Amino acid sequence: MANACMGKGLKLAPKSRSLLNLANSRCIGTTSAKLENYQYRFAIAGGGCGGIAIAAKLAEKYGKGKVIIIEPSSTHYYQPLFTLVGGGLAELQQSMKPTDSIIPRGCTLLKDEVKEFEPEQNYLTTGAGHQVHYEYLIMATGITLRYDMVDGLTEALKYGDNVCTNYSPEYVQNTFYYLKNMKKGNALFTFPTPPIKCAGAPQKIMYLADAYWRNNGVRDNINIQYHTALGVLFGVKKFADGLNRVCDERNLSRNYQRNLVKIDHAKKIATFEDLSSENKDRDDCSYDFIHVTPPMGPQQAVKDSKLADPSGYVDVDKYTLQHVRYANVFGVGDCTNTPNSKTAAAVAAQQKTLYKSLKATMAGMPLKPKHKYDGYAACPLVTGNSKAILAEFDYDNQPLETFPFDQSEERFSMYFLKRHMMPPLYWKSLLRGTWTGPKEIRKGFQAYKEYCEKNR
């Protein structure tokens, strides 16, 4: 069974054989295996939600031994829960599972990272020196956190007091610790120049902090400031209007086109660049608490490859997710240059398009228009301990609301959806390739809404 799972002409060290047997029908390779070449029909670079979801679909369709996933991490995180962890409403352990445990049956996991892509020769090279040859490549490498792009941020997160970020499992638990100890002063929340993943998260933690400080009677002593490199609070006007109402009601200061460029944790000074000024003037702001959203960028191996566009992201057609130069390469999730919001909801919708697009390419057929990706993304913006605004929208920043009510208003139902329904949906459906977004649900609700309006 091991040889069938691992592909042609491959030799396994005894330790790796036992690992494979323990995995039952899952094939788990490690960097300790003495391998020089892998050959698979489908290679998936990255084991985040996009990579795992499409691997599940392909393994189900094409059988065992056809799909290999290259992913170095031992732990898989449900990152949308990090906001609630930072806000004290969830535990970090609830967001994590061993990577081995979520690998789809029939797939091989190679615990290694990709160092080089050679799309013209149809292979990639890993950090340990292995080569993975493929017929089709799915890029799902995600996006990387660039702490180094803010002067002093790495040191501040490690050694500074009251400097935190929800974007990493390494630091997310610090957020609530510092938040609890904050009694008075300036509380800053930042949003960098895009693209970033989960663009709503920088302000979600602000709302949760505001709620906590109000509940503990110290809010009047704290000056909350939101500093964003963008010119608006949110990119879709309908939802931006709802969020601005929340900010107005709760006295949350918004500062636009201000990009964090430096932190001096010893002096507790944050330096911002004014993107609206011709000379990008800088000014300092003192803080007693600061939540930083770090700049982000493509993985270096992607950026250095022929698969990248000038900005370093995988260069795909935004409707088909097929690479614009290499027909046997596809991309999903945060690593691509599609101009949608980078969220798990976007991945759910994209994986259906990618699967259909890949099958069409294999059959020598064009992708049917109904299967093209429309840019759907969703962001459940938690605005308090029991409220949320569910923003859903497309490439044109037009609302794509699923439910038959105004989703720009705060609702407990949307918080319940975020807190209690989305995590199991992620673990039990999205990662298994069976959740492809709420499009059909939306159609049903809209039909019901139209029926009700006709029969009033």
CSV table of C-alpha atoms in Angstrom, one decimal:
chain,number,residue,atom,x,y,z
A,1,MET,CA,0.0,0.0,0.0
A,2,ALA,CA,2.8,2.4,0.8
A,3,ASN,CA,4.4,2.2,-2.6
A,4,ALA,CA,1.0,2.8,-4.3
A,5,CYS,CA,0.4,5.8,-2.2
A,6,MET,CA,3.8,7.3,-2.7
A,7,GLY,CA,4.0,7.2,-6.4
A,8,LYS,CA,6.4,5.6,-8.9
A,9,GLY,CA,10.1,4.6,-8.2
A,10,LEU,CA,10.2,5.9,-4.7
A,11,LYS,CA,12.1,4.4,-1.8
A,12,LEU,CA,11.0,4.8,1.8
A,13,ALA,CA,13.0,4.6,4.9
A,14,PRO,CA,11.7,2.0,7.4
A,15,LYS,CA,10.6,4.8,9.8
A,16,SER,CA,8.5,6.3,7.1
A,17,ARG,CA,6.8,3.0,6.2
A,18,SER,CA,5.6,2.7,9.8
A,19,LEU,CA,4.3,6.2,9.7
A,20,LEU,CA,2.3,5.4,6.6
A,21,ASN,CA,0.8,2.3,8.1
A,22,LEU,CA,-0.3,4.2,11.2
A,23,ALA,CA,-2.0,6.7,8.9
A,24,ASN,CA,-4.3,4.0,7.6
A,25,SER,CA,-5.4,5.2,4.1
A,26,ARG,CA,-3.8,8.6,4.5
A,27,CYS,CA,-0.3,8.8,3.2
A,28,ILE,CA,2.0,10.8,5.4
A,29,GLY,CA,5.6,11.5,4.3
A,30,THR,CA,8.1,13.4,6.4
A,31,THR,CA,11.4,15.1,5.6
A,32,SER,CA,13.1,12.2,7.3
A,33,ALA,CA,12.2,9.9,4.4
A,34,LYS,CA,15.2,9.2,2.2
A,35,LEU,CA,13.6,10.3,-1.1
A,36,GLU,CA,15.0,12.1,-4.1
A,37,ASN,CA,12.0,12.3,-6.4
A,38,TYR,CA,8.2,12.2,-6.0
A,39,GLN,CA,5.8,11.9,-9.0
A,40,TYR,CA,2.2,12.7,-8.6
A,41,ARG,CA,-0.6,13.8,-10.9
A,42,PHE,CA,-1.5,16.7,-8.6
A,43,ALA,CA,0.9,18.6,-6.4
A,44,ILE,CA,-0.5,21.1,-3.9
A,45,ALA,CA,1.9,23.7,-2.5
A,46,GLY,CA,0.5,24.6,0.9
A,47,GLY,CA,-1.6,22.9,3.5
A,48,GLY,CA,-3.9,25.8,4.5
A,49,CYS,CA,-7.6,25.6,4.1
A,50,GLY,CA,-7.4,26.2,0.3
A,51,GLY,CA,-4.9,23.4,-0.2
A,52,ILE,CA,-6.6,20.9,2.0
A,53,ALA,CA,-10.1,21.6,0.5
A,54,ILE,CA,-9.0,21.1,-3.1
A,55,ALA,CA,-6.9,18.1,-2.1
A,56,ALA,CA,-10.0,16.5,-0.6
A,57,LYS,CA,-12.0,17.0,-3.9
A,58,LEU,CA,-9.2,15.7,-6.1
A,59,ALA,CA,-8.6,12.6,-3.9
A,60,GLU,CA,-12.2,11.8,-3.9
A,61,LYS,CA,-12.5,12.1,-7.6
A,62,TYR,CA,-9.2,10.5,-8.8
A,63,GLY,CA,-8.4,8.1,-6.0
A,64,LYS,CA,-5.4,7.3,-3.8
A,65,GLY,CA,-1.9,8.1,-4.6
A,66,LYS,CA,-2.6,10.9,-7.0
A,67,VAL,CA,-2.3,14.0,-4.7
A,68,ILE,CA,0.6,15.2,-2.7
A,69,ILE,CA,0.5,18.2,-0.3
A,70,ILE,CA,3.7,20.0,0.6
A,71,GLU,CA,3.3,21.7,4.0
A,72,PRO,CA,5.9,22.2,6.7
A,73,SER,CA,3.6,23.0,9.7
A,74,SER,CA,2.8,20.4,12.3
A,75,THR,CA,-0.3,22.4,13.4
A,76,HIS,CA,-3.2,23.6,11.4
A,77,TYR,CA,-5.0,26.7,12.7
A,78,TYR,CA,-8.6,28.0,12.2
A,79,GLN,CA,-7.3,31.5,12.0
A,80,PRO,CA,-10.8,33.3,12.0
A,81,LEU,CA,-11.0,32.3,15.6
A,82,PHE,CA,-7.9,34.3,16.6
A,83,THR,CA,-10.0,37.5,16.9
A,84,LEU,CA,-12.1,35.9,19.6
A,85,VAL,CA,-9.0,34.4,21.3
A,86,GLY,CA,-7.5,37.9,21.5
A,87,GLY,CA,-10.9,39.3,22.8
A,88,GLY,CA,-11.1,36.7,25.6
A,89,LEU,CA,-14.1,34.9,24.1
A,90,ALA,CA,-12.3,31.7,23.0
A,91,GLU,CA,-9.2,29.6,23.8
A,92,LEU,CA,-6.3,29.2,21.4
A,93,GLN,CA,-6.6,25.4,21.7
A,94,GLN,CA,-10.1,25.6,20.1
A,95,SER,CA,-8.5,26.9,16.9
A,96,MET,CA,-5.9,24.2,16.3
A,97,LYS,CA,-5.5,20.6,15.2
A,98,PRO,CA,-2.5,18.5,14.2
A,99,THR,CA,-1.9,18.9,10.4
A,100,ASP,CA,-1.7,15.1,10.1
A,101,SER,CA,-5.2,14.8,11.4
A,102,ILE,CA,-6.8,16.9,8.7
A,103,ILE,CA,-5.1,15.5,5.6
A,104,PRO,CA,-7.7,14.0,3.3
A,105,ARG,CA,-7.7,10.2,2.8
A,106,GLY,CA,-5.6,9.1,-0.1
A,107,CYS,CA,-3.4,12.1,0.0
A,108,THR,CA,0.3,12.2,0.8
A,109,LEU,CA,1.6,14.9,3.2
A,110,LEU,CA,5.2,15.9,2.7
A,111,LYS,CA,6.2,17.9,5.8
A,112,ASP,CA,8.6,20.3,4.0
A,113,GLU,CA,8.5,23.7,2.5
A,114,VAL,CA,8.8,24.6,-1.2
A,115,LYS,CA,12.0,26.5,-2.0
A,116,GLU,CA,11.9,26.6,-5.8
A,117,PHE,CA,9.2,26.3,-8.5
A,118,GLU,CA,10.1,25.2,-12.1
A,119,PRO,CA,6.8,25.4,-14.0
A,120,GLU,CA,8.4,24.9,-17.4
A,121,GLN,CA,9.8,21.5,-16.3
A,122,ASN,CA,6.7,20.7,-14.1
A,123,TYR,CA,8.5,20.2,-10.8
A,124,LEU,CA,9.3,21.9,-7.6
A,125,THR,CA,12.1,21.6,-5.1
A,126,THR,CA,11.7,21.4,-1.3
A,127,GLY,CA,13.9,22.8,1.4
A,128,ALA,CA,15.2,19.3,2.1
A,129,GLY,CA,16.2,19.0,-1.6
A,130,HIS,CA,13.4,16.7,-2.7
A,131,GLN,CA,11.9,17.2,-6.1
A,132,VAL,CA,8.2,16.8,-6.7
A,133,HIS,CA,7.2,16.2,-10.3
A,134,TYR,CA,3.6,16.8,-11.3
A,135,GLU,CA,1.1,17.0,-14.1
A,136,TYR,CA,-0.9,19.7,-12.4
A,137,LEU,CA,0.1,22.2,-9.7
A,138,ILE,CA,-2.2,24.0,-7.3
A,139,MET,CA,-0.7,27.0,-5.5
A,140,ALA,CA,-2.0,27.4,-2.0
A,141,THR,CA,1.0,28.9,-0.2
A,142,GLY,CA,-0.9,31.6,1.6
A,143,ILE,CA,0.5,35.0,2.6
A,144,THR,CA,3.3,35.7,5.1
A,145,LEU,CA,3.5,38.1,8.0
A,146,ARG,CA,6.2,40.8,7.5
A,147,TYR,CA,7.0,42.1,10.9
A,148,ASP,CA,10.3,43.4,9.5
A,149,MET,CA,8.5,46.0,7.5
A,150,VAL,CA,7.7,48.0,10.6
A,151,ASP,CA,10.9,49.2,12.3
A,152,GLY,CA,11.1,47.8,15.8
A,153,LEU,CA,8.0,45.7,15.6
A,154,THR,CA,9.7,42.3,16.0
A,155,GLU,CA,11.5,43.5,19.1
A,156,ALA,CA,8.3,45.2,20.5
A,157,LEU,CA,6.2,42.0,20.2
A,158,LYS,CA,8.9,40.0,22.0
A,159,TYR,CA,10.1,42.4,24.6
A,160,GLY,CA,7.7,45.3,24.8
A,161,ASP,CA,4.7,45.7,27.2
A,162,ASN,CA,1.2,46.2,25.8
A,163,VAL,CA,2.2,45.5,22.1
A,164,CYS,CA,0.2,42.7,20.6
A,165,THR,CA,-1.2,41.2,17.4
A,166,ASN,CA,-4.0,38.7,16.8
A,167,TYR,CA,-2.4,37.5,13.5
A,168,SER,CA,-0.1,34.9,14.9
A,169,PRO,CA,-0.7,32.0,17.3
A,170,GLU,CA,2.7,33.0,18.9
A,171,TYR,CA,1.3,36.3,20.1
A,172,VAL,CA,-2.5,36.2,20.0
A,173,GLN,CA,-2.9,35.2,23.7
A,174,ASN,CA,-0.9,38.3,24.7
A,175,THR,CA,-3.7,40.5,23.4
A,176,PHE,CA,-6.3,39.6,26.0
A,177,TYR,CA,-3.6,39.7,28.8
A,178,TYR,CA,-2.6,43.3,27.9
A,179,LEU,CA,-6.2,44.2,27.3
A,180,LYS,CA,-7.3,43.1,30.8
A,181,ASN,CA,-4.5,45.1,32.4
A,182,MET,CA,-5.3,48.3,30.5
A,183,LYS,CA,-6.9,50.9,32.8
A,184,LYS,CA,-6.2,54.3,31.2
A,185,GLY,CA,-4.4,56.0,28.3
A,186,ASN,CA,-4.2,55.7,24.5
A,187,ALA,CA,-5.2,52.5,22.9
A,188,LEU,CA,-4.1,52.2,19.2
A,189,PHE,CA,-5.3,49.7,16.6
A,190,THR,CA,-3.6,49.7,13.2
A,191,PHE,CA,-4.3,48.6,9.6
A,192,PRO,CA,-1.3,48.4,7.2
A,193,THR,CA,-1.1,49.0,3.4
A,194,PRO,CA,-2.9,46.0,1.8
A,195,PRO,CA,-3.2,43.3,0.8
A,196,ILE,CA,-3.7,41.5,4.1
A,197,LYS,CA,-5.7,38.5,5.1
A,198,CYS,CA,-9.0,39.0,6.9
A,199,ALA,CA,-9.1,42.8,6.4
A,200,GLY,CA,-11.9,43.1,9.0
A,201,ALA,CA,-9.8,41.7,11.9
A,202,PRO,CA,-7.9,44.9,12.7
A,203,GLN,CA,-11.1,46.6,13.7
A,204,LYS,CA,-12.9,43.6,15.2
A,205,ILE,CA,-10.5,43.5,18.1
A,206,MET,CA,-11.1,47.2,18.6
A,207,TYR,CA,-14.8,46.6,19.1
A,208,LEU,CA,-14.1,43.7,21.5
A,209,ALA,CA,-11.6,45.8,23.5
A,210,ASP,CA,-14.2,48.6,23.7
A,211,ALA,CA,-16.8,46.2,25.0
A,212,TYR,CA,-14.4,44.7,27.6
A,213,TRP,CA,-13.3,48.1,28.9
A,214,ARG,CA,-17.0,49.3,29.1
A,215,ASN,CA,-18.0,46.2,31.0
A,216,ASN,CA,-15.2,46.7,33.4
A,217,GLY,CA,-15.8,50.4,34.0
A,218,VAL,CA,-12.6,51.8,32.6
A,219,ARG,CA,-13.7,52.9,29.1
A,220,ASP,CA,-14.0,56.6,30.0
A,221,ASN,CA,-10.3,56.6,30.9
A,222,ILE,CA,-9.2,55.1,27.5
A,223,ASN,CA,-8.8,57.0,24.3
A,224,ILE,CA,-9.4,54.5,21.4
A,225,GLN,CA,-7.8,55.3,18.1
A,226,TYR,CA,-8.0,53.3,14.8
A,227,HIS,CA,-5.2,54.1,12.4
A,228,THR,CA,-5.6,52.7,8.9
A,229,ALA,CA,-3.6,53.1,5.7
A,230,LEU,CA,-6.8,53.0,3.8
A,231,GLY,CA,-9.0,56.0,3.0
A,232,VAL,CA,-12.2,54.4,4.3
A,233,LEU,CA,-13.2,52.2,7.3
A,234,PHE,CA,-14.3,49.4,5.0
A,235,GLY,CA,-14.2,48.9,1.3
A,236,VAL,CA,-17.9,48.3,0.7
A,237,LYS,CA,-19.9,51.4,1.3
A,238,LYS,CA,-23.1,49.8,2.7
A,239,PHE,CA,-21.1,48.0,5.4
A,240,ALA,CA,-18.8,50.9,6.0
A,241,ASP,CA,-21.8,53.1,6.8
A,242,GLY,CA,-23.0,50.5,9.4
A,243,LEU,CA,-19.5,50.3,10.9
A,244,ASN,CA,-19.1,54.1,11.0
A,245,ARG,CA,-22.4,54.3,13.0
A,246,VAL,CA,-21.0,51.9,15.5
A,247,CYS,CA,-17.8,54.0,15.8
A,248,ASP,CA,-19.8,57.2,16.2
A,249,GLU,CA,-22.0,55.7,18.9
A,250,ARG,CA,-19.0,54.4,20.9
A,251,ASN,CA,-16.6,57.3,20.4
A,252,LEU,CA,-14.0,55.3,18.4
A,253,SER,CA,-11.6,57.7,16.7
A,254,ARG,CA,-10.8,56.9,13.0
A,255,ASN,CA,-7.6,58.2,11.4
A,256,TYR,CA,-7.3,57.5,7.6
A,257,GLN,CA,-4.3,57.1,5.3
A,258,ARG,CA,-1.9,56.6,8.3
A,259,ASN,CA,0.5,53.7,8.0
A,260,LEU,CA,2.5,52.5,10.9
A,261,VAL,CA,6.2,52.5,10.1
A,262,LYS,CA,8.0,52.3,13.5
A,263,ILE,CA,7.5,51.3,17.1
A,264,ASP,CA,9.8,52.4,19.9
A,265,HIS,CA,8.6,50.0,22.7
A,266,ALA,CA,11.0,51.5,25.3
A,267,LYS,CA,9.4,55.0,24.9
A,268,LYS,CA,6.0,53.6,23.9
A,269,ILE,CA,5.9,55.7,20.7
A,270,ALA,CA,4.3,54.7,17.4
A,271,THR,CA,5.3,56.5,14.3
A,272,PHE,CA,2.9,56.8,11.4
A,273,GLU,CA,3.4,57.9,7.8
A,274,ASP,CA,0.8,60.2,6.4
A,275,LEU,CA,-0.1,58.7,3.0
A,276,SER,CA,-2.2,61.7,2.0
A,277,SER,CA,0.7,64.1,2.2
A,278,GLU,CA,3.0,64.6,-0.8
A,279,ASN,CA,6.1,64.0,1.2
A,280,LYS,CA,4.6,61.2,3.3
A,281,ASP,CA,5.1,63.2,6.5
A,282,ARG,CA,5.7,61.3,9.7
A,283,ASP,CA,4.3,61.9,13.1
A,284,ASP,CA,4.6,60.2,16.5
A,285,CYS,CA,1.8,59.0,18.7
A,286,SER,CA,2.2,57.8,22.3
A,287,TYR,CA,0.5,54.6,23.3
A,288,ASP,CA,-0.4,52.6,26.4
A,289,PHE,CA,-1.8,49.7,24.4
A,290,ILE,CA,-1.3,49.0,20.7
A,291,HIS,CA,-2.7,46.2,18.6
A,292,VAL,CA,-0.7,45.9,15.4
A,293,THR,CA,-1.7,44.3,12.2
A,294,PRO,CA,1.6,43.6,10.4
A,295,PRO,CA,2.2,44.2,6.7
A,296,MET,CA,1.9,41.0,4.7
A,297,GLY,CA,3.3,39.7,1.4
A,298,PRO,CA,3.9,36.6,-0.7
A,299,GLN,CA,6.1,33.7,0.2
A,300,GLN,CA,9.7,34.3,-1.0
A,301,ALA,CA,9.7,31.2,-3.1
A,302,VAL,CA,6.6,32.3,-4.9
A,303,LYS,CA,7.9,35.9,-5.3
A,304,ASP,CA,11.2,34.6,-6.8
A,305,SER,CA,9.5,32.2,-9.2
A,306,LYS,CA,8.2,32.5,-12.8
A,307,LEU,CA,4.7,32.0,-11.4
A,308,ALA,CA,4.6,35.4,-9.8
A,309,ASP,CA,3.3,38.7,-11.2
A,310,PRO,CA,5.4,41.9,-10.6
A,311,SER,CA,4.0,42.2,-7.0
A,312,GLY,CA,5.1,38.7,-6.2
A,313,TYR,CA,1.7,37.0,-6.1
A,314,VAL,CA,0.6,34.0,-8.2
A,315,ASP,CA,-0.5,35.4,-11.5
A,316,VAL,CA,-3.9,33.8,-12.3
A,317,ASP,CA,-7.0,34.7,-14.2
A,318,LYS,CA,-9.4,36.2,-11.6
A,319,TYR,CA,-12.4,34.3,-13.0
A,320,THR,CA,-11.0,30.9,-13.7
A,321,LEU,CA,-8.0,30.8,-11.2
A,322,GLN,CA,-5.9,29.3,-13.9
A,323,HIS,CA,-2.4,30.7,-14.3
A,324,VAL,CA,-2.1,33.2,-17.1
A,325,ARG,CA,1.0,31.6,-18.6
A,326,TYR,CA,1.1,28.0,-17.4
A,327,ALA,CA,-2.1,26.1,-18.2
A,328,ASN,CA,-1.5,23.3,-15.8
A,329,VAL,CA,-1.0,25.6,-12.8
A,330,PHE,CA,-3.9,27.0,-10.7
A,331,GLY,CA,-4.1,29.1,-7.6
A,332,VAL,CA,-6.4,29.4,-4.6
A,333,GLY,CA,-6.5,31.7,-1.5
A,334,ASP,CA,-4.2,34.4,-0.2
A,335,CYS,CA,-1.3,33.6,-2.5
A,336,THR,CA,-3.0,34.7,-5.7
A,337,ASN,CA,-3.3,38.2,-7.3
A,338,THR,CA,-7.1,38.0,-7.5
A,339,PRO,CA,-8.5,41.4,-6.3
A,340,ASN,CA,-10.9,40.0,-3.7
A,341,SER,CA,-10.7,40.2,0.0
A,342,LYS,CA,-8.5,37.4,1.4
A,343,THR,CA,-10.8,35.4,3.7
A,344,ALA,CA,-11.7,31.8,4.3
A,345,ALA,CA,-15.1,32.5,2.8
A,346,ALA,CA,-13.4,33.5,-0.4
A,347,VAL,CA,-11.4,30.2,-0.4
A,348,ALA,CA,-14.7,28.3,-0.1
A,349,ALA,CA,-16.1,29.9,-3.2
A,350,GLN,CA,-12.7,29.7,-5.1
A,351,GLN,CA,-12.2,26.0,-4.5
A,352,LYS,CA,-15.4,25.2,-6.4
A,353,THR,CA,-14.2,27.3,-9.3
A,354,LEU,CA,-10.7,25.9,-9.2
A,355,TYR,CA,-12.0,22.3,-9.2
A,356,LYS,CA,-14.3,23.0,-12.2
A,357,SER,CA,-11.6,24.9,-14.0
A,358,LEU,CA,-9.1,22.1,-13.5
A,359,LYS,CA,-11.5,19.5,-14.7
A,360,ALA,CA,-12.3,21.6,-17.8
A,361,THR,CA,-8.6,22.0,-18.6
A,362,MET,CA,-8.0,18.3,-18.3
A,363,ALA,CA,-10.9,17.7,-20.7
A,364,GLY,CA,-9.7,20.4,-23.1
A,365,MET,CA,-12.8,22.5,-22.6
A,366,PRO,CA,-13.4,26.1,-21.5
A,367,LEU,CA,-14.8,26.8,-18.1
A,368,LYS,CA,-18.6,27.3,-18.1
A,369,PRO,CA,-19.6,30.9,-17.2
A,370,LYS,CA,-21.7,29.7,-14.3
A,371,HIS,CA,-18.6,28.3,-12.6
A,372,LYS,CA,-16.5,31.4,-12.8
A,373,TYR,CA,-15.4,33.1,-9.6
A,374,ASP,CA,-17.2,36.4,-9.0
A,375,GLY,CA,-14.9,37.6,-6.2
A,376,TYR,CA,-17.2,36.5,-3.4
A,377,ALA,CA,-15.8,37.1,0.1
A,378,ALA,CA,-17.4,37.5,3.5
A,379,CYS,CA,-16.3,39.1,6.7
A,380,PRO,CA,-18.3,38.6,9.9
A,381,LEU,CA,-17.3,41.8,11.7
A,382,VAL,CA,-17.7,41.2,15.4
A,383,THR,CA,-18.8,44.5,16.9
A,384,GLY,CA,-19.1,43.4,20.5
A,385,ASN,CA,-19.4,40.4,22.8
A,386,SER,CA,-22.7,39.3,21.2
A,387,LYS,CA,-23.1,41.3,18.0
A,388,ALA,CA,-21.7,41.2,14.5
A,389,ILE,CA,-22.2,42.7,11.0
A,390,LEU,CA,-21.9,40.1,8.3
A,391,ALA,CA,-20.4,41.7,5.2
A,392,GLU,CA,-20.6,39.8,2.0
A,393,PHE,CA,-19.6,41.2,-1.4
A,394,ASP,CA,-18.0,40.6,-4.8
A,395,TYR,CA,-15.2,41.9,-7.0
A,396,ASP,CA,-17.0,45.2,-7.6
A,397,ASN,CA,-17.5,45.7,-3.9
A,398,GLN,CA,-21.3,45.2,-4.3
A,399,PRO,CA,-23.1,43.5,-1.4
A,400,LEU,CA,-23.9,39.8,-1.9
A,401,GLU,CA,-26.0,39.3,1.2
A,402,THR,CA,-27.2,35.8,1.9
A,403,PHE,CA,-30.0,36.5,4.4
A,404,PRO,CA,-33.3,38.3,3.7
A,405,PHE,CA,-32.5,41.2,6.0
A,406,ASP,CA,-30.1,44.2,6.2
A,407,GLN,CA,-26.8,42.7,7.1
A,408,SER,CA,-25.2,46.1,7.7
A,409,GLU,CA,-27.0,46.2,11.0
A,410,GLU,CA,-25.5,44.6,14.2
A,411,ARG,CA,-27.2,41.3,15.0
A,412,PHE,CA,-26.9,38.6,17.6
A,413,SER,CA,-27.7,36.0,15.0
A,414,MET,CA,-24.6,37.0,12.9
A,415,TYR,CA,-22.4,36.7,16.0
A,416,PHE,CA,-23.9,33.3,16.8
A,417,LEU,CA,-23.1,32.3,13.2
A,418,LYS,CA,-19.5,33.5,13.6
A,419,ARG,CA,-18.9,32.0,17.0
A,420,HIS,CA,-20.7,28.7,17.0
A,421,MET,CA,-21.6,27.7,13.4
A,422,MET,CA,-18.6,28.7,11.3
A,423,PRO,CA,-15.9,26.7,13.2
A,424,PRO,CA,-17.6,23.3,12.7
A,425,LEU,CA,-18.4,24.3,9.1
A,426,TYR,CA,-14.7,24.9,8.6
A,427,TRP,CA,-13.4,21.7,10.2
A,428,LYS,CA,-16.2,19.3,9.0
A,429,SER,CA,-17.1,20.7,5.6
A,430,LEU,CA,-14.7,23.3,4.1
A,431,LEU,CA,-11.6,21.2,4.8
A,432,ARG,CA,-13.4,18.2,3.3
A,433,GLY,CA,-14.1,20.0,0.1
A,434,THR,CA,-17.9,20.0,0.6
A,435,TRP,CA,-18.5,23.6,1.6
A,436,THR,CA,-18.3,26.0,-1.4
A,437,GLY,CA,-20.0,29.0,-0.1
A,438,PRO,CA,-23.6,30.1,0.5
A,439,LYS,CA,-24.5,30.8,-3.1
A,440,GLU,CA,-27.4,28.3,-3.3
A,441,ILE,CA,-28.6,29.3,0.2
A,442,ARG,CA,-28.6,32.9,-1.0
A,443,LYS,CA,-30.8,32.0,-4.0
A,444,GLY,CA,-33.3,30.3,-1.7
A,445,PHE,CA,-33.5,33.2,0.7
A,446,GLN,CA,-33.9,35.7,-2.2
A,447,ALA,CA,-36.6,33.7,-3.8
A,448,TYR,CA,-38.4,33.6,-0.4
A,449,LYS,CA,-37.9,37.3,0.0
A,450,GLU,CA,-39.3,38.1,-3.5
A,451,TYR,CA,-42.3,35.8,-2.7
A,452,CYS,CA,-43.1,37.6,0.5
A,453,GLU,CA,-42.8,41.0,-1.2
A,454,LYS,CA,-45.2,39.9,-3.9
A,455,ASN,CA,-47.8,38.5,-1.5
A,456,ARG,CA,-47.9,41.3,1.1
